[in-house]
Amino acid sequence: MKKSCILSLIVILQVTACSLSGSPKGSIADVVGASQHGLEVAATTEDLARSEVLQSPTDFDVTIEQDRYAWERTHLFLENYVEPQRSPVRPITKVVGSRWGLASPAVQGGYVYEVWREAIPDGFHYSVRCLSAPEASKEQAALNAANLARFIRDGKLELSLLPAAGPR
């Protein structure tokens, strides 16, 4: 009986000590004391998605065959994902010389997306930018641009990484 009480006390002390570590409260790393024992903790699904999206180039080339789908995905994103509560939103069309561009309407305190397309031999060159208002996050703007570029190029959009629509 005395052994079980001592064992229970040791377990309680270990759990309490683990809760004082730098891991987020409630995480499995927190419970097992991963940082104290030098254990590697895997990234969350969102962290992995963020890392993959940030590796996407915002300037890229597509073939003539791929361009039709890429340009349609550009329209789809700008019409439906910039301000979901007001969709569909009409993108702004821009033409500068041989370059065609689409941009999202300005959202106060938010982000403006710009996609430029220019003909090159055997295809088109795309350039994707996301501009942020002074009060908006520059890091989120870079993530937005990479997420949109990946969607245009590959058809893969990470909805969980898009910012909440509307003023911040």
PDB file of N, CA and C in Angstrom, residues 49-132:
ATOM      1  N   ALA A  49       2.130  22.395 -43.627  1.00  0.00           N
ATOM      2  CA  ALA A  49       1.488  23.043 -44.770  1.00  0.00           C
ATOM      3  C   ALA A  49       2.082  24.424 -44.994  1.00  0.00           C
ATOM      4  N   ARG A  50       2.275  25.179 -43.924  1.00  0.00           N
ATOM      5  CA  ARG A  50       2.867  26.524 -44.012  1.00  0.00           C
ATOM      6  C   ARG A  50       4.265  26.453 -44.624  1.00  0.00           C
ATOM      7  N   SER A  51       5.060  25.504 -44.174  1.00  0.00           N
ATOM      8  CA  SER A  51       6.419  25.343 -44.691  1.00  0.00           C
ATOM      9  C   SER A  51       6.406  24.999 -46.180  1.00  0.00           C
ATOM     10  N   GLU A  52       5.521  24.091 -46.568  1.00  0.00           N
ATOM     11  CA  GLU A  52       5.422  23.704 -47.976  1.00  0.00           C
ATOM     12  C   GLU A  52       4.970  24.877 -48.840  1.00  0.00           C
ATOM     13  N   VAL A  53       3.982  25.623 -48.371  1.00  0.00           N
ATOM     14  CA  VAL A  53       3.471  26.762 -49.129  1.00  0.00           C
ATOM     15  C   VAL A  53       4.553  27.830 -49.273  1.00  0.00           C
ATOM     16  N   LEU A  54       5.276  28.122 -48.203  1.00  0.00           N
ATOM     17  CA  LEU A  54       6.308  29.164 -48.261  1.00  0.00           C
ATOM     18  C   LEU A  54       7.450  28.823 -49.215  1.00  0.00           C
ATOM     19  N   GLN A  55       7.617  27.547 -49.538  1.00  0.00           N
ATOM     20  CA  GLN A  55       8.650  27.141 -50.493  1.00  0.00           C
ATOM     21  C   GLN A  55       8.210  27.330 -51.944  1.00  0.00           C
ATOM     22  N   SER A  56       6.936  27.662 -52.154  1.00  0.00           N
ATOM     23  CA  SER A  56       6.416  27.847 -53.505  1.00  0.00           C
ATOM     24  C   SER A  56       6.917  29.163 -54.086  1.00  0.00           C
ATOM     25  N   PRO A  57       7.460  29.123 -55.298  1.00  0.00           N
ATOM     26  CA  PRO A  57       7.919  30.377 -55.913  1.00  0.00           C
ATOM     27  C   PRO A  57       6.731  31.241 -56.331  1.00  0.00           C
ATOM     28  N   THR A  58       6.870  32.547 -56.206  1.00  0.00           N
ATOM     29  CA  THR A  58       5.799  33.459 -56.606  1.00  0.00           C
ATOM     30  C   THR A  58       5.996  33.951 -58.039  1.00  0.00           C
ATOM     31  N   ASP A  59       7.099  33.613 -58.658  1.00  0.00           N
ATOM     32  CA  ASP A  59       7.353  33.868 -60.075  1.00  0.00           C
ATOM     33  C   ASP A  59       7.619  32.518 -60.722  1.00  0.00           C
ATOM     34  N   PHE A  60       6.860  32.189 -61.760  1.00  0.00           N
ATOM     35  CA  PHE A  60       6.999  30.874 -62.379  1.00  0.00           C
ATOM     36  C   PHE A  60       6.469  30.930 -63.808  1.00  0.00           C
ATOM     37  N   ASP A  61       6.813  29.911 -64.589  1.00  0.00           N
ATOM     38  CA  ASP A  61       6.368  29.798 -65.973  1.00  0.00           C
ATOM     39  C   ASP A  61       5.418  28.613 -66.109  1.00  0.00           C
ATOM     40  N   VAL A  62       4.437  28.757 -67.008  1.00  0.00           N
ATOM     41  CA  VAL A  62       3.532  27.654 -67.342  1.00  0.00           C
ATOM     42  C   VAL A  62       3.509  27.510 -68.856  1.00  0.00           C
ATOM     43  N   THR A  63       3.183  26.325 -69.318  1.00  0.00           N
ATOM     44  CA  THR A  63       3.086  26.082 -70.757  1.00  0.00           C
ATOM     45  C   THR A  63       1.785  26.698 -71.286  1.00  0.00           C
ATOM     46  N   ILE A  64       1.682  26.787 -72.579  1.00  0.00           N
ATOM     47  CA  ILE A  64       0.465  27.309 -73.197  1.00  0.00           C
ATOM     48  C   ILE A  64      -0.735  26.457 -72.790  1.00  0.00           C
ATOM     49  N   GLU A  65      -0.561  25.138 -72.743  1.00  0.00           N
ATOM     50  CA  GLU A  65      -1.650  24.243 -72.353  1.00  0.00           C
ATOM     51  C   GLU A  65      -2.073  24.460 -70.894  1.00  0.00           C
ATOM     52  N   GLN A  66      -1.127  24.702 -70.014  1.00  0.00           N
ATOM     53  CA  GLN A  66      -1.426  24.896 -68.591  1.00  0.00           C
ATOM     54  C   GLN A  66      -2.021  26.270 -68.307  1.00  0.00           C
ATOM     55  N   ASP A  67      -1.755  27.227 -69.194  1.00  0.00           N
ATOM     56  CA  ASP A  67      -2.153  28.607 -68.929  1.00  0.00           C
ATOM     57  C   ASP A  67      -3.662  28.773 -68.780  1.00  0.00           C
ATOM     58  N   ARG A  68      -4.430  28.110 -69.585  1.00  0.00           N
ATOM     59  CA  ARG A  68      -5.889  28.244 -69.512  1.00  0.00           C
ATOM     60  C   ARG A  68      -6.386  27.923 -68.105  1.00  0.00           C
ATOM     61  N   TYR A  69      -5.895  26.841 -67.535  1.00  0.00           N
ATOM     62  CA  TYR A  69      -6.312  26.429 -66.198  1.00  0.00           C
ATOM     63  C   TYR A  69      -5.749  27.363 -65.124  1.00  0.00           C
ATOM     64  N   ALA A  70      -4.508  27.786 -65.308  1.00  0.00           N
ATOM     65  CA  ALA A  70      -3.878  28.684 -64.344  1.00  0.00           C
ATOM     66  C   ALA A  70      -4.627  30.016 -64.272  1.00  0.00           C
ATOM     67  N   TRP A  71      -4.990  30.572 -65.414  1.00  0.00           N
ATOM     68  CA  TRP A  71      -5.701  31.854 -65.448  1.00  0.00           C
ATOM     69  C   TRP A  71      -7.101  31.703 -64.852  1.00  0.00           C
ATOM     70  N   GLU A  72      -7.755  30.569 -65.087  1.00  0.00           N
ATOM     71  CA  GLU A  72      -9.071  30.318 -64.489  1.00  0.00           C
ATOM     72  C   GLU A  72      -8.972  30.202 -62.969  1.00  0.00           C
ATOM     73  N   ARG A  73      -7.921  29.555 -62.482  1.00  0.00           N
ATOM     74  CA  ARG A  73      -7.733  29.440 -61.027  1.00  0.00           C
ATOM     75  C   ARG A  73      -7.475  30.819 -60.420  1.00  0.00           C
ATOM     76  N   THR A  74      -6.782  31.680 -61.157  1.00  0.00           N
ATOM     77  CA  THR A  74      -6.555  33.047 -60.679  1.00  0.00           C
ATOM     78  C   THR A  74      -7.895  33.746 -60.475  1.00  0.00           C
ATOM     79  N   HIS A  75      -8.758  33.684 -61.478  1.00  0.00           N
ATOM     80  CA  HIS A  75     -10.097  34.282 -61.364  1.00  0.00           C
ATOM     81  C   HIS A  75     -10.861  33.668 -60.194  1.00  0.00           C
ATOM     82  N   LEU A  76     -10.857  32.353 -60.111  1.00  0.00           N
ATOM     83  CA  LEU A  76     -11.579  31.652 -59.053  1.00  0.00           C
ATOM     84  C   LEU A  76     -11.157  32.142 -57.670  1.00  0.00           C
ATOM     85  N   PHE A  77      -9.855  32.233 -57.444  1.00  0.00           N
ATOM     86  CA  PHE A  77      -9.358  32.671 -56.144  1.00  0.00           C
ATOM     87  C   PHE A  77      -9.795  34.102 -55.848  1.00  0.00           C
ATOM     88  N   LEU A  78      -9.533  35.017 -56.787  1.00  0.00           N
ATOM     89  CA  LEU A  78      -9.834  36.425 -56.542  1.00  0.00           C
ATOM     90  C   LEU A  78     -11.337  36.673 -56.366  1.00  0.00           C
ATOM     91  N   GLU A  79     -12.155  35.905 -57.055  1.00  0.00           N
ATOM     92  CA  GLU A  79     -13.602  36.084 -56.943  1.00  0.00           C
ATOM     93  C   GLU A  79     -14.180  35.483 -55.667  1.00  0.00           C
ATOM     94  N   ASN A  80     -13.592  34.399 -55.170  1.00  0.00           N
ATOM     95  CA  ASN A  80     -14.225  33.652 -54.088  1.00  0.00           C
ATOM     96  C   ASN A  80     -13.493  33.600 -52.752  1.00  0.00           C
ATOM     97  N   TYR A  81     -12.200  33.861 -52.712  1.00  0.00           N
ATOM     98  CA  TYR A  81     -11.460  33.658 -51.470  1.00  0.00           C
ATOM     99  C   TYR A  81     -10.887  34.915 -50.842  1.00  0.00           C
ATOM    100  N   VAL A  82     -10.901  36.043 -51.538  1.00  0.00           N
ATOM    101  CA  VAL A  82     -10.363  37.267 -50.956  1.00  0.00           C
ATOM    102  C   VAL A  82     -11.322  37.809 -49.895  1.00  0.00           C
ATOM    103  N   GLU A  83     -12.602  37.861 -50.237  1.00  0.00           N
ATOM    104  CA  GLU A  83     -13.644  38.276 -49.299  1.00  0.00           C
ATOM    105  C   GLU A  83     -14.807  37.295 -49.407  1.00  0.00           C
ATOM    106  N   PRO A  84     -14.694  36.123 -48.762  1.00  0.00           N
ATOM    107  CA  PRO A  84     -15.710  35.080 -48.918  1.00  0.00           C
ATOM    108  C   PRO A  84     -17.134  35.538 -48.592  1.00  0.00           C
ATOM    109  N   GLN A  85     -17.282  36.447 -47.624  1.00  0.00           N
ATOM    110  CA  GLN A  85     -18.622  36.891 -47.258  1.00  0.00           C
ATOM    111  C   GLN A  85     -19.261  37.739 -48.342  1.00  0.00           C
ATOM    112  N   ARG A  86     -18.482  38.275 -49.289  1.00  0.00           N
ATOM    113  CA  ARG A  86     -19.023  39.088 -50.380  1.00  0.00           C
ATOM    114  C   ARG A  86     -18.865  38.418 -51.740  1.00  0.00           C
ATOM    115  N   SER A  87     -18.508  37.146 -51.791  1.00  0.00           N
ATOM    116  CA  SER A  87     -18.235  36.508 -53.070  1.00  0.00           C
ATOM    117  C   SER A  87     -19.512  36.367 -53.884  1.00  0.00           C
ATOM    118  N   PRO A  88     -19.453  36.397 -55.192  1.00  0.00           N
ATOM    119  CA  PRO A  88     -18.231  36.615 -55.958  1.00  0.00           C
ATOM    120  C   PRO A  88     -17.873  38.104 -56.050  1.00  0.00           C
ATOM    121  N   VAL A  89     -16.592  38.383 -55.979  1.00  0.00           N
ATOM    122  CA  VAL A  89     -16.058  39.730 -56.114  1.00  0.00           C
ATOM    123  C   VAL A  89     -15.412  39.823 -57.490  1.00  0.00           C
ATOM    124  N   ARG A  90     -15.607  40.914 -58.183  1.00  0.00           N
ATOM    125  CA  ARG A  90     -15.011  41.088 -59.508  1.00  0.00           C
ATOM    126  C   ARG A  90     -13.571  41.557 -59.367  1.00  0.00           C
ATOM    127  N   PRO A  91     -12.628  40.789 -59.924  1.00  0.00           N
ATOM    128  CA  PRO A  91     -11.239  41.238 -59.906  1.00  0.00           C
ATOM    129  C   PRO A  91     -11.048  42.439 -60.837  1.00  0.00           C
ATOM    130  N   ILE A  92     -10.045  43.209 -60.572  1.00  0.00           N
ATOM    131  CA  ILE A  92      -9.702  44.373 -61.391  1.00  0.00           C
ATOM    132  C   ILE A  92      -8.726  43.905 -62.460  1.00  0.00           C
ATOM    133  N   THR A  93      -9.047  44.189 -63.714  1.00  0.00           N
ATOM    134  CA  THR A  93      -8.182  43.803 -64.835  1.00  0.00           C
ATOM    135  C   THR A  93      -7.250  44.959 -65.161  1.00  0.00           C
ATOM    136  N   LYS A  94      -5.974  44.636 -65.376  1.00  0.00           N
ATOM    137  CA  LYS A  94      -4.968  45.640 -65.722  1.00  0.00           C
ATOM    138  C   LYS A  94      -4.221  45.167 -66.961  1.00  0.00           C
ATOM    139  N   VAL A  95      -3.871  46.100 -67.822  1.00  0.00           N
ATOM    140  CA  VAL A  95      -3.069  45.789 -69.000  1.00  0.00           C
ATOM    141  C   VAL A  95      -1.961  46.829 -69.083  1.00  0.00           C
ATOM    142  N   VAL A  96      -0.710  46.348 -69.115  1.00  0.00           N
ATOM    143  CA  VAL A  96       0.448  47.225 -69.259  1.00  0.00           C
ATOM    144  C   VAL A  96       1.329  46.619 -70.345  1.00  0.00           C
ATOM    145  N   GLY A  97       1.287  47.212 -71.531  1.00  0.00           N
ATOM    146  CA  GLY A  97       2.042  46.659 -72.649  1.00  0.00           C
ATOM    147  C   GLY A  97       1.554  45.266 -72.971  1.00  0.00           C
ATOM    148  N   SER A  98       2.454  44.291 -72.920  1.00  0.00           N
ATOM    149  CA  SER A  98       2.091  42.906 -73.213  1.00  0.00           C
ATOM    150  C   SER A  98       1.726  42.120 -71.949  1.00  0.00           C
ATOM    151  N   ARG A  99       1.697  42.790 -70.819  1.00  0.00           N
ATOM    152  CA  ARG A  99       1.381  42.125 -69.552  1.00  0.00           C
ATOM    153  C   ARG A  99      -0.084  42.308 -69.201  1.00  0.00           C
ATOM    154  N   TRP A 100      -0.719  41.215 -68.784  1.00  0.00           N
ATOM    155  CA  TRP A 100      -2.091  41.240 -68.291  1.00  0.00           C
ATOM    156  C   TRP A 100      -2.059  40.996 -66.797  1.00  0.00           C
ATOM    157  N   GLY A 101      -2.873  41.728 -66.082  1.00  0.00           N
ATOM    158  CA  GLY A 101      -2.903  41.553 -64.641  1.00  0.00           C
ATOM    159  C   GLY A 101      -4.313  41.482 -64.103  1.00  0.00           C
ATOM    160  N   LEU A 102      -4.448  40.783 -62.992  1.00  0.00           N
ATOM    161  CA  LEU A 102      -5.692  40.731 -62.223  1.00  0.00           C
ATOM    162  C   LEU A 102      -5.340  41.105 -60.790  1.00  0.00           C
ATOM    163  N   ALA A 103      -6.197  41.901 -60.176  1.00  0.00           N
ATOM    164  CA  ALA A 103      -5.967  42.296 -58.789  1.00  0.00           C
ATOM    165  C   ALA A 103      -7.276  42.228 -58.027  1.00  0.00           C
ATOM    166  N   SER A 104      -7.158  42.007 -56.742  1.00  0.00           N
ATOM    167  CA  SER A 104      -8.351  42.018 -55.887  1.00  0.00           C
ATOM    168  C   SER A 104      -8.642  43.459 -55.501  1.00  0.00           C
ATOM    169  N   PRO A 105      -9.912  43.763 -55.232  1.00  0.00           N
ATOM    170  CA  PRO A 105     -10.226  45.105 -54.740  1.00  0.00           C
ATOM    171  C   PRO A 105      -9.565  45.316 -53.379  1.00  0.00           C
ATOM    172  N   ALA A 106      -9.256  46.552 -53.069  1.00  0.00           N
ATOM    173  CA  ALA A 106      -8.635  46.870 -51.781  1.00  0.00           C
ATOM    174  C   ALA A 106      -9.619  46.614 -50.646  1.00  0.00           C
ATOM    175  N   VAL A 107      -9.125  46.016 -49.579  1.00  0.00           N
ATOM    176  CA  VAL A 107      -9.907  45.770 -48.373  1.00  0.00           C
ATOM    177  C   VAL A 107      -9.228  46.554 -47.255  1.00  0.00           C
ATOM    178  N   GLN A 108      -9.970  47.434 -46.607  1.00  0.00           N
ATOM    179  CA  GLN A 108      -9.369  48.254 -45.562  1.00  0.00           C
ATOM    180  C   GLN A 108      -8.749  47.377 -44.477  1.00  0.00           C
ATOM    181  N   GLY A 109      -7.483  47.608 -44.189  1.00  0.00           N
ATOM    182  CA  GLY A 109      -6.779  46.848 -43.159  1.00  0.00           C
ATOM    183  C   GLY A 109      -6.400  45.447 -43.571  1.00  0.00           C
ATOM    184  N   GLY A 110      -6.577  45.115 -44.853  1.00  0.00           N
ATOM    185  CA  GLY A 110      -6.322  43.750 -45.291  1.00  0.00           C
ATOM    186  C   GLY A 110      -5.236  43.630 -46.341  1.00  0.00           C
ATOM    187  N   TYR A 111      -5.470  42.763 -47.307  1.00  0.00           N
ATOM    188  CA  TYR A 111      -4.472  42.413 -48.298  1.00  0.00           C
ATOM    189  C   TYR A 111      -5.019  42.622 -49.705  1.00  0.00           C
ATOM    190  N   VAL A 112      -4.136  43.005 -50.614  1.00  0.00           N
ATOM    191  CA  VAL A 112      -4.484  43.145 -52.022  1.00  0.00           C
ATOM    192  C   VAL A 112      -3.605  42.168 -52.793  1.00  0.00           C
ATOM    193  N   TYR A 113      -4.228  41.328 -53.592  1.00  0.00           N
ATOM    194  CA  TYR A 113      -3.522  40.336 -54.397  1.00  0.00           C
ATOM    195  C   TYR A 113      -3.359  40.877 -55.814  1.00  0.00           C
ATOM    196  N   GLU A 114      -2.188  40.647 -56.402  1.00  0.00           N
ATOM    197  CA  GLU A 114      -1.927  41.001 -57.794  1.00  0.00           C
ATOM    198  C   GLU A 114      -1.284  39.820 -58.496  1.00  0.00           C
ATOM    199  N   VAL A 115      -1.819  39.499 -59.669  1.00  0.00           N
ATOM    200  CA  VAL A 115      -1.257  38.426 -60.489  1.00  0.00           C
ATOM    201  C   VAL A 115      -1.006  39.003 -61.871  1.00  0.00           C
ATOM    202  N   TRP A 116       0.240  38.925 -62.316  1.00  0.00           N
ATOM    203  CA  TRP A 116       0.616  39.405 -63.646  1.00  0.00           C
ATOM    204  C   TRP A 116       0.989  38.225 -64.517  1.00  0.00           C
ATOM    205  N   ARG A 117       0.590  38.307 -65.775  1.00  0.00           N
ATOM    206  CA  ARG A 117       0.847  37.242 -66.745  1.00  0.00           C
ATOM    207  C   ARG A 117       1.422  37.886 -68.003  1.00  0.00           C
ATOM    208  N   GLU A 118       2.539  37.317 -68.477  1.00  0.00           N
ATOM    209  CA  GLU A 118       3.190  37.842 -69.682  1.00  0.00           C
ATOM    210  C   GLU A 118       3.587  36.686 -70.587  1.00  0.00           C
ATOM    211  N   ALA A 119       3.335  36.857 -71.888  1.00  0.00           N
ATOM    212  CA  ALA A 119       3.676  35.807 -72.854  1.00  0.00           C
ATOM    213  C   ALA A 119       5.191  35.667 -72.979  1.00  0.00           C
ATOM    214  N   ILE A 120       5.636  34.433 -73.000  1.00  0.00           N
ATOM    215  CA  ILE A 120       7.042  34.085 -73.243  1.00  0.00           C
ATOM    216  C   ILE A 120       7.030  32.983 -74.305  1.00  0.00           C
ATOM    217  N   PRO A 121       8.154  32.679 -74.917  1.00  0.00           N
ATOM    218  CA  PRO A 121       8.155  31.562 -75.873  1.00  0.00           C
ATOM    219  C   PRO A 121       7.650  30.283 -75.199  1.00  0.00           C
ATOM    220  N   ASP A 122       6.725  29.605 -75.806  1.00  0.00           N
ATOM    221  CA  ASP A 122       6.164  28.335 -75.334  1.00  0.00           C
ATOM    222  C   ASP A 122       5.297  28.439 -74.090  1.00  0.00           C
ATOM    223  N   GLY A 123       4.855  29.635 -73.696  1.00  0.00           N
ATOM    224  CA  GLY A 123       3.993  29.716 -72.526  1.00  0.00           C
ATOM    225  C   GLY A 123       3.823  31.112 -71.984  1.00  0.00           C
ATOM    226  N   PHE A 124       3.664  31.161 -70.660  1.00  0.00           N
ATOM    227  CA  PHE A 124       3.440  32.431 -69.972  1.00  0.00           C
ATOM    228  C   PHE A 124       4.244  32.468 -68.675  1.00  0.00           C
ATOM    229  N   HIS A 125       4.672  33.677 -68.335  1.00  0.00           N
ATOM    230  CA  HIS A 125       5.361  33.902 -67.062  1.00  0.00           C
ATOM    231  C   HIS A 125       4.370  34.570 -66.120  1.00  0.00           C
ATOM    232  N   TYR A 126       4.225  34.014 -64.912  1.00  0.00           N
ATOM    233  CA  TYR A 126       3.332  34.558 -63.894  1.00  0.00           C
ATOM    234  C   TYR A 126       4.147  35.170 -62.766  1.00  0.00           C
ATOM    235  N   SER A 127       3.620  36.254 -62.237  1.00  0.00           N
ATOM    236  CA  SER A 127       4.218  36.902 -61.077  1.00  0.00           C
ATOM    237  C   SER A 127       3.080  37.213 -60.098  1.00  0.00           C
ATOM    238  N   VAL A 128       3.186  36.697 -58.878  1.00  0.00           N
ATOM    239  CA  VAL A 128       2.126  36.827 -57.882  1.00  0.00           C
ATOM    240  C   VAL A 128       2.651  37.647 -56.708  1.00  0.00           C
ATOM    241  N   ARG A 129       1.860  38.627 -56.292  1.00  0.00           N
ATOM    242  CA  ARG A 129       2.215  39.471 -55.147  1.00  0.00           C
ATOM    243  C   ARG A 129       1.007  39.629 -54.242  1.00  0.00           C
ATOM    244  N   CYS A 130       1.270  39.834 -52.979  1.00  0.00           N
ATOM    245  CA  CYS A 130       0.219  40.171 -52.019  1.00  0.00           C
ATOM    246  C   CYS A 130       0.746  41.368 -51.236  1.00  0.00           C
ATOM    247  N   LEU A 131       0.039  42.455 -51.347  1.00  0.00           N
ATOM    248  CA  LEU A 131       0.432  43.688 -50.665  1.00  0.00           C
ATOM    249  C   LEU A 131      -0.420  43.831 -49.411  1.00  0.00           C
ATOM    250  N   SER A 132       0.183  44.302 -48.337  1.00  0.00           N
ATOM    251  CA  SER A 132      -0.558  44.422 -47.086  1.00  0.00           C
ATOM    252  C   SER A 132      -0.713  45.885 -46.686  1.00  0.00           C
TER     253      SER A 132
END
